[in-house]
mmCIF file of C-alpha atoms in Angstrom:
data_model
loop_
_atom_site.group_PDB
_atom_site.id
_atom_site.type_symbol
_atom_site.label_atom_id
_atom_site.label_comp_id
_atom_site.label_asym_id
_atom_site.label_seq_id
_atom_site.Cartn_x
_atom_site.Cartn_y
_atom_site.Cartn_z
ATOM 1 C CA UNK A 1 273.990 203.220 -3.277
ATOM 2 C CA UNK A 2 272.773 199.691 -3.987
ATOM 3 C CA UNK A 3 270.695 198.076 -1.246
ATOM 4 C CA UNK A 4 272.161 194.939 0.287
ATOM 5 C CA UNK A 5 270.649 191.712 -0.940
ATOM 6 C CA UNK A 6 268.606 189.843 1.625
ATOM 7 C CA UNK A 7 269.380 186.199 2.329
ATOM 8 C CA UNK A 8 266.675 183.567 2.160
ATOM 9 C CA UNK A 9 264.929 182.733 5.432
ATOM 10 C CA UNK A 10 262.400 180.195 4.116
ATOM 11 C CA UNK A 11 262.616 176.619 2.911
ATOM 12 C CA UNK A 12 259.817 174.312 1.848
ATOM 13 C CA UNK A 13 259.495 170.561 2.021
ATOM 14 C CA UNK A 14 257.034 168.709 -0.166
ATOM 15 C CA UNK A 15 256.992 164.951 -0.525
ATOM 16 C CA UNK A 16 255.120 162.332 -2.497
ATOM 17 C CA UNK A 17 252.943 160.098 -0.302
ATOM 18 C CA UNK A 18 254.650 156.670 -0.383
ATOM 19 C CA UNK A 19 253.261 153.207 0.223
ATOM 20 C CA UNK A 20 256.063 150.718 0.926
ATOM 21 C CA UNK A 21 256.319 146.967 1.352
ATOM 22 C CA UNK A 22 256.432 143.580 -0.414
ATOM 23 C CA UNK A 23 253.233 143.156 -2.417
ATOM 24 C CA UNK A 24 252.305 146.845 -2.279
ATOM 25 C CA UNK A 25 252.032 147.056 -6.086
ATOM 26 C CA UNK A 26 248.773 145.095 -5.852
ATOM 27 C CA UNK A 27 247.211 148.275 -4.429
ATOM 28 C CA UNK A 28 247.734 150.194 -7.693
ATOM 29 C CA UNK A 29 244.078 150.039 -8.711
ATOM 30 C CA UNK A 30 242.880 151.134 -5.283
ATOM 31 C CA UNK A 31 245.276 154.097 -5.315
ATOM 32 C CA UNK A 32 244.235 155.252 -8.787
ATOM 33 C CA UNK A 33 240.552 154.941 -7.880
ATOM 34 C CA UNK A 34 241.195 157.010 -4.760
ATOM 35 C CA UNK A 35 242.799 159.656 -7.002
ATOM 36 C CA UNK A 36 239.686 159.764 -9.182
ATOM 37 C CA UNK A 37 241.247 158.244 -12.302
ATOM 38 C CA UNK A 38 238.881 156.522 -14.739
ATOM 39 C CA UNK A 39 241.172 155.966 -17.744
ATOM 40 C CA UNK A 40 244.907 155.617 -17.121
ATOM 41 C CA UNK A 41 247.968 155.481 -19.332
ATOM 42 C CA UNK A 42 250.404 152.854 -18.039
ATOM 43 C CA UNK A 43 253.932 153.883 -19.050
ATOM 44 C CA UNK A 44 256.722 151.309 -19.062
ATOM 45 C CA UNK A 45 259.728 150.240 -21.134
ATOM 46 C CA UNK A 46 260.188 147.076 -23.226
ATOM 47 C CA UNK A 47 262.559 145.437 -20.741
ATOM 48 C CA UNK A 48 260.246 145.847 -17.766
ATOM 49 C CA UNK A 49 257.252 144.852 -19.899
ATOM 50 C CA UNK A 50 258.992 141.581 -20.795
ATOM 51 C CA UNK A 51 259.387 140.710 -17.091
ATOM 52 C CA UNK A 52 255.622 140.884 -16.570
ATOM 53 C CA UNK A 53 255.292 143.473 -13.794
ATOM 54 C CA UNK A 54 253.152 145.843 -15.911
ATOM 55 C CA UNK A 55 250.696 143.073 -16.825
ATOM 56 C CA UNK A 56 250.107 142.229 -13.167
ATOM 57 C CA UNK A 57 249.705 145.874 -12.214
ATOM 58 C CA UNK A 58 247.378 146.467 -15.138
ATOM 59 C CA UNK A 59 245.165 143.611 -13.934
ATOM 60 C CA UNK A 60 244.959 145.125 -10.442
ATOM 61 C CA UNK A 61 243.925 148.460 -11.942
ATOM 62 C CA UNK A 62 241.311 146.993 -14.236
ATOM 63 C CA UNK A 63 239.882 145.038 -11.285
ATOM 64 C CA UNK A 64 238.854 148.424 -9.856
ATOM 65 C CA UNK A 65 236.913 149.266 -13.031
ATOM 66 C CA UNK A 66 239.557 151.619 -14.428
ATOM 67 C CA UNK A 67 240.413 151.488 -18.139
ATOM 68 C CA UNK A 68 244.104 151.068 -18.920
ATOM 69 C CA UNK A 69 245.967 152.045 -22.077
ATOM 70 C CA UNK A 70 249.528 150.720 -22.225
ATOM 71 C CA UNK A 71 252.510 152.626 -23.581
ATOM 72 C CA UNK A 72 255.477 150.228 -23.456
ATOM 73 C CA UNK A 73 257.958 152.206 -25.548
ATOM 74 C CA UNK A 74 259.543 154.430 -22.892
ATOM 75 C CA UNK A 75 263.219 154.735 -23.706
ATOM 76 C CA UNK A 76 265.886 153.913 -21.141
ATOM 77 C CA UNK A 77 267.724 157.249 -20.811
ATOM 78 C CA UNK A 78 264.977 159.290 -22.525
ATOM 79 C CA UNK A 79 265.571 161.791 -25.286
ATOM 80 C CA UNK A 80 263.700 164.896 -26.378
ATOM 81 C CA UNK A 81 262.111 162.872 -29.178
ATOM 82 C CA UNK A 82 261.127 159.946 -26.946
ATOM 83 C CA UNK A 83 259.418 162.313 -24.493
ATOM 84 C CA UNK A 84 257.534 163.958 -27.351
ATOM 85 C CA UNK A 85 256.471 160.571 -28.750
ATOM 86 C CA UNK A 86 255.056 159.513 -25.384
ATOM 87 C CA UNK A 87 253.254 162.828 -24.963
ATOM 88 C CA UNK A 88 251.681 162.510 -28.408
ATOM 89 C CA UNK A 89 250.532 158.985 -27.580
ATOM 90 C CA UNK A 90 249.026 160.144 -24.271
ATOM 91 C CA UNK A 91 247.180 162.989 -25.979
ATOM 92 C CA UNK A 92 245.633 160.632 -28.510
ATOM 93 C CA UNK A 93 244.712 158.125 -25.774
ATOM 94 C CA UNK A 94 242.640 160.782 -23.968
ATOM 95 C CA UNK A 95 243.491 159.600 -20.458
ATOM 96 C CA UNK A 96 242.786 161.347 -17.177
ATOM 97 C CA UNK A 97 245.650 159.836 -15.194
ATOM 98 C CA UNK A 98 249.009 158.096 -15.410
ATOM 99 C CA UNK A 99 250.734 155.118 -13.822
ATOM 100 C CA UNK A 100 254.427 154.514 -14.449
ATOM 101 C CA UNK A 101 256.025 151.107 -13.924
ATOM 102 C CA UNK A 102 259.792 151.015 -14.346
ATOM 103 C CA UNK A 103 262.971 152.859 -13.525
ATOM 104 C CA UNK A 104 263.487 156.586 -13.539
ATOM 105 C CA UNK A 105 263.232 156.658 -17.321
ATOM 106 C CA UNK A 106 259.647 155.358 -17.338
ATOM 107 C CA UNK A 107 258.643 157.544 -14.405
ATOM 108 C CA UNK A 108 260.152 160.638 -16.056
ATOM 109 C CA UNK A 109 258.459 159.768 -19.349
ATOM 110 C CA UNK A 110 255.102 159.656 -17.578
ATOM 111 C CA UNK A 111 255.837 162.976 -15.853
ATOM 112 C CA UNK A 112 256.475 164.707 -19.156
ATOM 113 C CA UNK A 113 253.544 163.037 -20.951
ATOM 114 C CA UNK A 114 251.351 164.265 -18.093
ATOM 115 C CA UNK A 115 252.826 167.767 -18.350
ATOM 116 C CA UNK A 116 252.368 168.076 -22.098
ATOM 117 C CA UNK A 117 248.830 166.664 -22.186
ATOM 118 C CA UNK A 118 247.730 168.901 -19.299
ATOM 119 C CA UNK A 119 249.428 172.055 -20.591
ATOM 120 C CA UNK A 120 250.140 171.512 -24.322
ATOM 121 C CA UNK A 121 253.395 172.925 -25.669
ATOM 122 C CA UNK A 122 256.548 171.550 -27.306
ATOM 123 C CA UNK A 123 258.657 169.658 -24.763
ATOM 124 C CA UNK A 124 261.574 172.025 -25.361
ATOM 125 C CA UNK A 125 259.517 174.940 -24.032
ATOM 126 C CA UNK A 126 259.619 173.370 -20.560
ATOM 127 C CA UNK A 127 263.313 172.364 -20.581
ATOM 128 C CA UNK A 128 265.416 174.232 -18.023
ATOM 129 C CA UNK A 129 267.256 177.338 -19.241
ATOM 130 C CA UNK A 130 269.667 178.119 -20.790
ATOM 131 C CA UNK A 131 269.004 175.030 -22.930
ATOM 132 C CA UNK A 132 265.235 175.517 -23.118
ATOM 133 C CA UNK A 133 262.769 178.243 -22.243
ATOM 134 C CA UNK A 134 261.989 177.060 -18.714
ATOM 135 C CA UNK A 135 258.241 177.536 -19.114
ATOM 136 C CA UNK A 136 256.288 176.915 -15.894
ATOM 137 C CA UNK A 137 253.055 174.930 -15.883
ATOM 138 C CA UNK A 138 250.264 177.217 -14.621
ATOM 139 C CA UNK A 139 248.369 174.613 -12.583
ATOM 140 C CA UNK A 140 248.699 171.037 -11.229
ATOM 141 C CA UNK A 141 248.837 168.047 -13.575
ATOM 142 C CA UNK A 142 246.663 164.953 -13.837
ATOM 143 C CA UNK A 143 247.182 162.299 -11.132
ATOM 144 C CA UNK A 144 250.317 160.194 -11.568
ATOM 145 C CA UNK A 145 250.962 156.981 -9.640
ATOM 146 C CA UNK A 146 254.663 156.067 -9.797
ATOM 147 C CA UNK A 147 255.789 152.465 -9.198
ATOM 148 C CA UNK A 148 259.592 152.087 -9.417
ATOM 149 C CA UNK A 149 261.189 148.789 -10.432
ATOM 150 C CA UNK A 150 264.757 149.881 -9.658
ATOM 151 C CA UNK A 151 266.403 151.078 -6.460
ATOM 152 C CA UNK A 152 268.097 154.254 -7.515
ATOM 153 C CA UNK A 153 266.596 157.357 -9.055
ATOM 154 C CA UNK A 154 264.011 158.269 -6.434
ATOM 155 C CA UNK A 155 261.998 159.676 -9.360
ATOM 156 C CA UNK A 156 258.787 158.715 -7.586
ATOM 157 C CA UNK A 157 259.559 161.477 -5.054
ATOM 158 C CA UNK A 158 261.071 164.228 -7.215
ATOM 159 C CA UNK A 159 260.038 167.203 -9.315
ATOM 160 C CA UNK A 160 262.504 166.506 -12.125
ATOM 161 C CA UNK A 161 262.478 164.685 -15.467
ATOM 162 C CA UNK A 162 265.864 164.154 -17.133
ATOM 163 C CA UNK A 163 266.361 163.914 -20.885
ATOM 164 C CA UNK A 164 269.129 163.570 -23.449
ATOM 165 C CA UNK A 165 269.273 166.010 -26.365
ATOM 166 C CA UNK A 166 271.534 164.197 -28.861
ATOM 167 C CA UNK A 167 271.703 167.101 -31.325
ATOM 168 C CA UNK A 168 273.221 169.272 -28.591
ATOM 169 C CA UNK A 169 275.296 166.414 -27.114
ATOM 170 C CA UNK A 170 274.054 167.044 -23.583
ATOM 171 C CA UNK A 171 271.572 165.949 -20.963
ATOM 172 C CA UNK A 172 269.400 168.330 -19.021
ATOM 173 C CA UNK A 173 266.027 168.348 -17.335
ATOM 174 C CA UNK A 174 262.589 169.750 -16.756
ATOM 175 C CA UNK A 175 261.941 170.786 -13.174
ATOM 176 C CA UNK A 176 258.807 172.040 -11.466
ATOM 177 C CA UNK A 177 256.923 171.121 -8.311
ATOM 178 C CA UNK A 178 253.896 170.018 -10.358
ATOM 179 C CA UNK A 179 255.921 167.179 -11.898
ATOM 180 C CA UNK A 180 256.078 165.369 -8.550
ATOM 181 C CA UNK A 181 253.861 162.245 -8.694
ATOM 182 C CA UNK A 182 250.663 162.272 -6.653
ATOM 183 C CA UNK A 183 251.448 158.875 -5.093
ATOM 184 C CA UNK A 184 254.274 156.361 -5.090
ATOM 185 C CA UNK A 185 254.249 152.618 -4.461
ATOM 186 C CA UNK A 186 257.608 151.097 -3.514
ATOM 187 C CA UNK A 187 257.450 147.295 -3.651
ATOM 188 C CA UNK A 188 260.698 145.362 -3.007
ATOM 189 C CA UNK A 189 259.327 142.339 -4.871
ATOM 190 C CA UNK A 190 259.756 144.298 -8.106
ATOM 191 C CA UNK A 191 263.572 144.477 -7.884
ATOM 192 C CA UNK A 192 264.324 140.764 -7.430
ATOM 193 C CA UNK A 193 265.019 140.404 -11.155
ATOM 194 C CA UNK A 194 267.455 143.328 -11.463
ATOM 195 C CA UNK A 195 270.936 142.291 -12.651
ATOM 196 C CA UNK A 196 273.804 143.067 -10.280
ATOM 197 C CA UNK A 197 275.194 145.702 -12.669
ATOM 198 C CA UNK A 198 271.895 147.622 -12.680
ATOM 199 C CA UNK A 199 271.587 147.368 -8.895
ATOM 200 C CA UNK A 200 275.129 148.723 -8.615
ATOM 201 C CA UNK A 201 274.568 151.687 -10.918
ATOM 202 C CA UNK A 202 271.201 152.689 -9.487
ATOM 203 C CA UNK A 203 272.507 152.300 -5.945
ATOM 204 C CA UNK A 204 275.390 154.647 -6.665
ATOM 205 C CA UNK A 205 272.851 157.188 -7.867
ATOM 206 C CA UNK A 206 271.234 156.952 -4.419
ATOM 207 C CA UNK A 207 274.614 157.615 -2.793
ATOM 208 C CA UNK A 208 275.246 160.674 -4.947
ATOM 209 C CA UNK A 209 271.724 162.074 -4.479
ATOM 210 C CA UNK A 210 272.025 161.821 -0.722
ATOM 211 C CA UNK A 211 275.630 163.007 -0.434
ATOM 212 C CA UNK A 212 275.244 165.946 -2.803
ATOM 213 C CA UNK A 213 272.064 167.128 -1.109
ATOM 214 C CA UNK A 214 273.568 166.830 2.389
ATOM 215 C CA UNK A 215 276.639 168.732 1.181
ATOM 216 C CA UNK A 216 274.768 171.402 -0.767
ATOM 217 C CA UNK A 217 274.971 175.107 -0.010
ATOM 218 C CA UNK A 218 272.745 175.950 2.990
ATOM 219 C CA UNK A 219 269.373 177.357 1.964
ATOM 220 C CA UNK A 220 269.888 180.547 4.015
ATOM 221 C CA UNK A 221 272.978 181.463 2.013
ATOM 222 C CA UNK A 222 270.844 181.938 -1.098
ATOM 223 C CA UNK A 223 269.504 185.311 -2.115
ATOM 224 C CA UNK A 224 265.867 185.824 -1.224
ATOM 225 C CA UNK A 225 263.738 185.626 -4.400
ATOM 226 C CA UNK A 226 261.533 188.508 -5.453
ATOM 227 C CA UNK A 227 258.428 186.312 -5.178
ATOM 228 C CA UNK A 228 257.539 182.812 -3.931
ATOM 229 C CA UNK A 229 257.084 181.718 -7.537
ATOM 230 C CA UNK A 230 260.802 182.293 -8.130
ATOM 231 C CA UNK A 231 261.942 180.132 -5.219
ATOM 232 C CA UNK A 232 263.849 177.247 -6.894
ATOM 233 C CA UNK A 233 262.903 173.584 -6.402
ATOM 234 C CA UNK A 234 266.512 172.947 -5.340
ATOM 235 C CA UNK A 235 266.751 175.206 -2.289
ATOM 236 C CA UNK A 236 269.962 174.073 -0.601
ATOM 237 C CA UNK A 237 270.677 172.072 2.543
ATOM 238 C CA UNK A 238 268.076 172.487 5.279
ATOM 239 C CA UNK A 239 267.277 170.658 8.519
ATOM 240 C CA UNK A 240 264.445 168.540 7.149
ATOM 241 C CA UNK A 241 266.159 167.496 3.899
ATOM 242 C CA UNK A 242 269.223 166.560 5.977
ATOM 243 C CA UNK A 243 267.185 163.938 7.863
ATOM 244 C CA UNK A 244 266.121 162.150 4.676
ATOM 245 C CA UNK A 245 269.533 162.364 3.031
ATOM 246 C CA UNK A 246 271.368 161.115 6.116
ATOM 247 C CA UNK A 247 269.131 158.069 6.474
ATOM 248 C CA UNK A 248 269.582 157.274 2.764
ATOM 249 C CA UNK A 249 273.378 157.438 3.210
ATOM 250 C CA UNK A 250 273.187 155.136 6.220
ATOM 251 C CA UNK A 251 271.146 152.588 4.248
ATOM 252 C CA UNK A 252 273.427 152.889 1.231
ATOM 253 C CA UNK A 253 276.519 152.156 3.290
ATOM 254 C CA UNK A 254 274.832 149.255 5.082
ATOM 255 C CA UNK A 255 272.928 147.560 2.274
ATOM 256 C CA UNK A 256 274.272 148.396 -1.204
ATOM 257 C CA UNK A 257 277.054 145.807 -1.226
ATOM 258 C CA UNK A 258 274.590 143.133 -0.102
ATOM 259 C CA UNK A 259 271.970 144.167 -2.663
ATOM 260 C CA UNK A 260 274.498 143.867 -5.498
ATOM 261 C CA UNK A 261 275.861 140.529 -4.274
ATOM 262 C CA UNK A 262 272.543 138.684 -3.850
ATOM 263 C CA UNK A 263 269.330 139.234 -5.820
ATOM 264 C CA UNK A 264 267.418 137.174 -3.255
ATOM 265 C CA UNK A 265 268.476 139.400 -0.357
ATOM 266 C CA UNK A 266 265.078 141.062 -0.184
ATOM 267 C CA UNK A 267 265.988 142.971 2.968
ATOM 268 C CA UNK A 268 268.940 144.650 1.260
ATOM 269 C CA UNK A 269 267.201 145.289 -2.048
ATOM 270 C CA UNK A 270 264.118 146.611 -0.278
ATOM 271 C CA UNK A 271 266.259 148.863 1.904
ATOM 272 C CA UNK A 272 267.937 150.298 -1.191
ATOM 273 C CA UNK A 273 264.526 151.012 -2.742
ATOM 274 C CA UNK A 274 263.543 152.848 0.425
ATOM 275 C CA UNK A 275 266.896 154.647 0.425
ATOM 276 C CA UNK A 276 266.237 155.786 -3.141
ATOM 277 C CA UNK A 277 262.902 157.274 -2.113
ATOM 278 C CA UNK A 278 264.373 158.924 0.985
ATOM 279 C CA UNK A 279 267.216 160.388 -1.068
ATOM 280 C CA UNK A 280 264.624 161.607 -3.569
ATOM 281 C CA UNK A 281 262.855 163.543 -0.819
ATOM 282 C CA UNK A 282 266.182 164.921 0.406
ATOM 283 C CA UNK A 283 267.612 166.068 -2.898
ATOM 284 C CA UNK A 284 264.163 167.086 -4.131
ATOM 285 C CA UNK A 285 264.334 169.763 -1.445
ATOM 286 C CA UNK A 286 268.054 170.527 -1.130
ATOM 287 C CA UNK A 287 269.308 169.751 -4.646
ATOM 288 C CA UNK A 288 272.350 168.149 -6.236
ATOM 289 C CA UNK A 289 275.385 169.874 -7.673
ATOM 290 C CA UNK A 290 278.836 169.123 -9.160
ATOM 291 C CA UNK A 291 278.716 165.339 -9.802
ATOM 292 C CA UNK A 292 275.279 165.630 -11.419
ATOM 293 C CA UNK A 293 276.276 168.704 -13.430
ATOM 294 C CA UNK A 294 279.263 166.748 -14.790
ATOM 295 C CA UNK A 295 277.158 163.633 -15.306
ATOM 296 C CA UNK A 296 274.930 165.210 -17.926
ATOM 297 C CA UNK A 297 277.674 165.906 -20.491
ATOM 298 C CA UNK A 298 279.383 162.604 -19.587
ATOM 299 C CA UNK A 299 276.184 160.808 -20.567
ATOM 300 C CA UNK A 300 275.341 163.076 -23.488
ATOM 301 C CA UNK A 301 278.605 163.848 -25.301
ATOM 302 C CA UNK A 302 279.279 160.311 -26.557
ATOM 303 C CA UNK A 303 276.843 157.509 -27.220
ATOM 304 C CA UNK A 304 279.059 154.481 -27.851
ATOM 305 C CA UNK A 305 279.372 152.965 -24.359
ATOM 306 C CA UNK A 306 277.483 149.696 -23.873
ATOM 307 C CA UNK A 307 277.041 148.999 -20.143
ATOM 308 C CA UNK A 308 277.094 145.395 -18.963
ATOM 309 C CA UNK A 309 273.828 144.055 -17.591
ATOM 310 C CA UNK A 310 271.641 146.523 -19.501
ATOM 311 C CA UNK A 311 269.596 145.944 -22.685
ATOM 312 C CA UNK A 312 271.765 146.244 -25.793
ATOM 313 C CA UNK A 313 269.183 148.101 -27.888
ATOM 314 C CA UNK A 314 271.193 151.320 -27.687
ATOM 315 C CA UNK A 315 274.521 152.355 -26.126
ATOM 316 C CA UNK A 316 274.403 154.792 -23.198
ATOM 317 C CA UNK A 317 276.113 155.617 -19.910
ATOM 318 C CA UNK A 318 273.931 154.553 -16.946
ATOM 319 C CA UNK A 319 273.095 157.584 -14.847
ATOM 320 C CA UNK A 320 274.524 156.175 -11.616
ATOM 321 C CA UNK A 321 277.856 155.555 -13.292
ATOM 322 C CA UNK A 322 277.943 158.998 -14.898
ATOM 323 C CA UNK A 323 277.515 160.688 -11.499
ATOM 324 C CA UNK A 324 279.745 158.521 -9.315
ATOM 325 C CA UNK A 325 282.887 158.756 -11.468
ATOM 326 C CA UNK A 326 283.435 162.433 -10.556
ATOM 327 C CA UNK A 327 282.104 162.266 -6.993
ATOM 328 C CA UNK A 328 285.447 161.560 -5.235
ATOM 329 C CA UNK A 329 287.186 164.521 -6.878
ATOM 330 C CA UNK A 330 284.123 166.757 -6.542
ATOM 331 C CA UNK A 331 283.831 166.148 -2.813
ATOM 332 C CA UNK A 332 287.538 166.712 -2.324
ATOM 333 C CA UNK A 333 286.989 170.108 -4.003
ATOM 334 C CA UNK A 334 283.975 171.000 -1.829
ATOM 335 C CA UNK A 335 285.580 169.764 1.417
ATOM 336 C CA UNK A 336 286.878 173.140 2.537
ATOM 337 C CA UNK A 337 283.365 174.607 2.516
ATOM 338 C CA UNK A 338 282.092 172.235 5.235
ATOM 339 C CA UNK A 339 284.678 169.738 6.539
ATOM 340 C CA UNK A 340 282.510 168.423 9.363
ATOM 341 C CA UNK A 341 279.614 167.626 7.022
ATOM 342 C CA UNK A 342 281.944 165.756 4.662
ATOM 343 C CA UNK A 343 283.231 163.717 7.607
ATOM 344 C CA UNK A 344 279.649 162.980 8.626
ATOM 345 C CA UNK A 345 278.769 161.686 5.135
ATOM 346 C CA UNK A 346 281.865 159.483 5.187
ATOM 347 C CA UNK A 347 280.903 158.123 8.589
ATOM 348 C CA UNK A 348 277.345 157.327 7.503
ATOM 349 C CA UNK A 349 278.642 155.401 4.495
ATOM 350 C CA UNK A 350 281.354 153.651 6.496
ATOM 351 C CA UNK A 351 278.974 152.721 9.306
ATOM 352 C CA UNK A 352 281.050 154.359 12.017
ATOM 353 C CA UNK A 353 281.858 157.903 13.119
ATOM 354 C CA UNK A 354 284.828 159.519 11.446
ATOM 355 C CA UNK A 355 286.628 162.419 13.071
ATOM 356 C CA UNK A 356 288.644 165.196 11.474
ATOM 357 C CA UNK A 357 290.513 162.959 9.051
ATOM 358 C CA UNK A 358 291.067 165.338 6.140
ATOM 359 C CA UNK A 359 289.899 166.058 2.609
ATOM 360 C CA UNK A 360 290.534 162.558 1.248
ATOM 361 C CA UNK A 361 288.349 160.753 3.791
ATOM 362 C CA UNK A 362 285.050 160.866 1.913
ATOM 363 C CA UNK A 363 286.685 160.259 -1.504
ATOM 364 C CA UNK A 364 288.447 157.193 -0.080
ATOM 365 C CA UNK A 365 285.200 155.794 1.369
ATOM 366 C CA UNK A 366 283.502 156.272 -1.993
ATOM 367 C CA UNK A 367 286.336 154.622 -3.920
ATOM 368 C CA UNK A 368 286.201 151.586 -1.633
ATOM 369 C CA UNK A 369 282.461 151.239 -2.229
ATOM 370 C CA UNK A 370 282.902 151.640 -5.981
ATOM 371 C CA UNK A 371 285.568 148.928 -6.050
ATOM 372 C CA UNK A 372 283.461 146.540 -4.004
ATOM 373 C CA UNK A 373 280.482 146.741 -6.373
ATOM 374 C CA UNK A 374 282.504 146.797 -9.604
ATOM 375 C CA UNK A 375 281.745 150.357 -10.709
ATOM 376 C CA UNK A 376 283.682 151.947 -13.590
ATOM 377 C CA UNK A 377 287.040 153.195 -12.363
ATOM 378 C CA UNK A 378 286.618 156.656 -13.847
ATOM 379 C CA UNK A 379 285.661 158.716 -16.874
ATOM 380 C CA UNK A 380 288.251 156.961 -19.012
ATOM 381 C CA UNK A 381 286.369 153.671 -18.552
ATOM 382 C CA UNK A 382 283.358 155.340 -20.198
ATOM 383 C CA UNK A 383 285.290 156.218 -23.349
ATOM 384 C CA UNK A 384 286.759 159.632 -22.540
ATOM 385 C CA UNK A 385 290.258 161.077 -22.327
ATOM 386 C CA UNK A 386 291.855 164.426 -21.488
ATOM 387 C CA UNK A 387 291.065 165.792 -24.959
ATOM 388 C CA UNK A 388 287.347 165.593 -24.138
ATOM 389 C CA UNK A 389 287.594 167.666 -20.959
ATOM 390 C CA UNK A 390 286.919 171.096 -22.546
ATOM 391 C CA UNK A 391 283.685 169.829 -24.084
ATOM 392 C CA UNK A 392 282.675 168.177 -20.805
ATOM 393 C CA UNK A 393 283.339 171.431 -18.948
ATOM 394 C CA UNK A 394 281.231 173.329 -21.451
ATOM 395 C CA UNK A 395 278.363 170.903 -20.938
ATOM 396 C CA UNK A 396 278.634 171.021 -17.147
ATOM 397 C CA UNK A 397 278.608 174.820 -17.128
ATOM 398 C CA UNK A 398 275.194 174.724 -18.795
ATOM 399 C CA UNK A 399 273.796 173.086 -15.647
ATOM 400 C CA UNK A 400 273.724 176.302 -13.642
ATOM 401 C CA UNK A 401 270.553 175.328 -11.768
ATOM 402 C CA UNK A 402 272.706 172.567 -10.197
ATOM 403 C CA UNK A 403 276.032 174.349 -9.851
ATOM 404 C CA UNK A 404 274.518 177.209 -7.857
ATOM 405 C CA UNK A 405 273.727 174.648 -5.118
ATOM 406 C CA UNK A 406 277.412 173.693 -4.743
ATOM 407 C CA UNK A 407 278.703 174.620 -1.279
ATOM 408 C CA UNK A 408 281.783 176.118 -2.923
ATOM 409 C CA UNK A 409 281.664 178.360 -5.996
ATOM 410 C CA UNK A 410 282.915 176.416 -8.989
ATOM 411 C CA UNK A 411 284.452 177.834 -12.170
ATOM 412 C CA UNK A 412 285.172 176.274 -15.528
ATOM 413 C CA UNK A 413 288.785 175.788 -14.495
ATOM 414 C CA UNK A 414 287.659 174.058 -11.310
ATOM 415 C CA UNK A 415 285.439 171.707 -13.303
ATOM 416 C CA UNK A 416 288.359 170.962 -15.614
ATOM 417 C CA UNK A 417 290.533 169.970 -12.645
ATOM 418 C CA UNK A 418 287.745 167.768 -11.236
ATOM 419 C CA UNK A 419 287.184 166.022 -14.568
ATOM 420 C CA UNK A 420 290.887 165.456 -15.185
ATOM 421 C CA UNK A 421 291.287 164.051 -11.675
ATOM 422 C CA UNK A 422 288.359 161.717 -12.363
ATOM 423 C CA UNK A 423 289.833 159.990 -15.411
ATOM 424 C CA UNK A 424 290.930 157.108 -13.161
ATOM 425 C CA UNK A 425 289.876 156.843 -9.514
ATOM 426 C CA UNK A 426 292.228 154.022 -8.527
#
């Protein structure tokens, strides 16, 4: 007779120390010195480098007597090859610490360069299974100071690095607690120059991070792992993660429209940066599920979409857009697992309590927000049609580390229904 499986009784919460406020980026040198760094690799992308933020941050670091080597070729929406290129550069530069200045792409590039230089191996060895081998780093990495210049990914607070694998036509990730940066600096002055389209996309990523984590399967419904080492980074909804995710949702509902409408609204843009970090803490503990699982094949299957407001050096689907297009249908699907929590998310975004209003309440709130900030109407706007759904389902099913966090078990047929329903949201 098989013994009954025990449910999990433990959750953990780890968070990056964050320094927040206008002008905080000037403390970069002080923070790296405190972390013991003597020679740092500054990772950024060409677009951010052209604005000048990295030059100013580099000067503050060098003023503390720390050498700085600059890598300004991080790719927006990184690939397996771009991660490997950055890691090779970092190895040759012989640095003992990292500072990333940019969006999630630059921060993730620094995470992986740090990983590979600390524990050398091909990048693919660390990619999550079943795509990669899921190798675990045996010990902590070199210090990494993360300085975001967008208000969306929360990468400064997470254990994940996301990459595109064009040969396989999918996106996936590397995930381990040691990838979390040692320190983050969140400076609202750095997002003044973001175009409205980028603020919209990154802000929608915040909304999805926070909503998915708040609506994830409760941690105590998971099976207890055989050892602490097997406890996943994405553990499921828990009381502490809920606090961070709920506050991020409140800020998103209150400030995202304003942040998109006015680049000089420093209060709104700063609040969205803080919301991104708070959502990063929340989903870094609880996890994300169906919209993010669908987002990876949506971003990876085709590479001919050119988003407005972004650099035109290569076509891609912005991450915030790839997640939000399926969110209304996904949350309608998960509604029956926790109606009251779905109503609560809708109320936080709407700025007022919402009672038992039914399965369409949260989807309707999301659609209204998407319309107001000019988001793509659905998957069809990104270049897909019903004939692509089987391939998108196949790609989403490969993201099992995300799908297991869904509050409702989801099959391939379920994903097909969600994707078909997401072709056009209004």
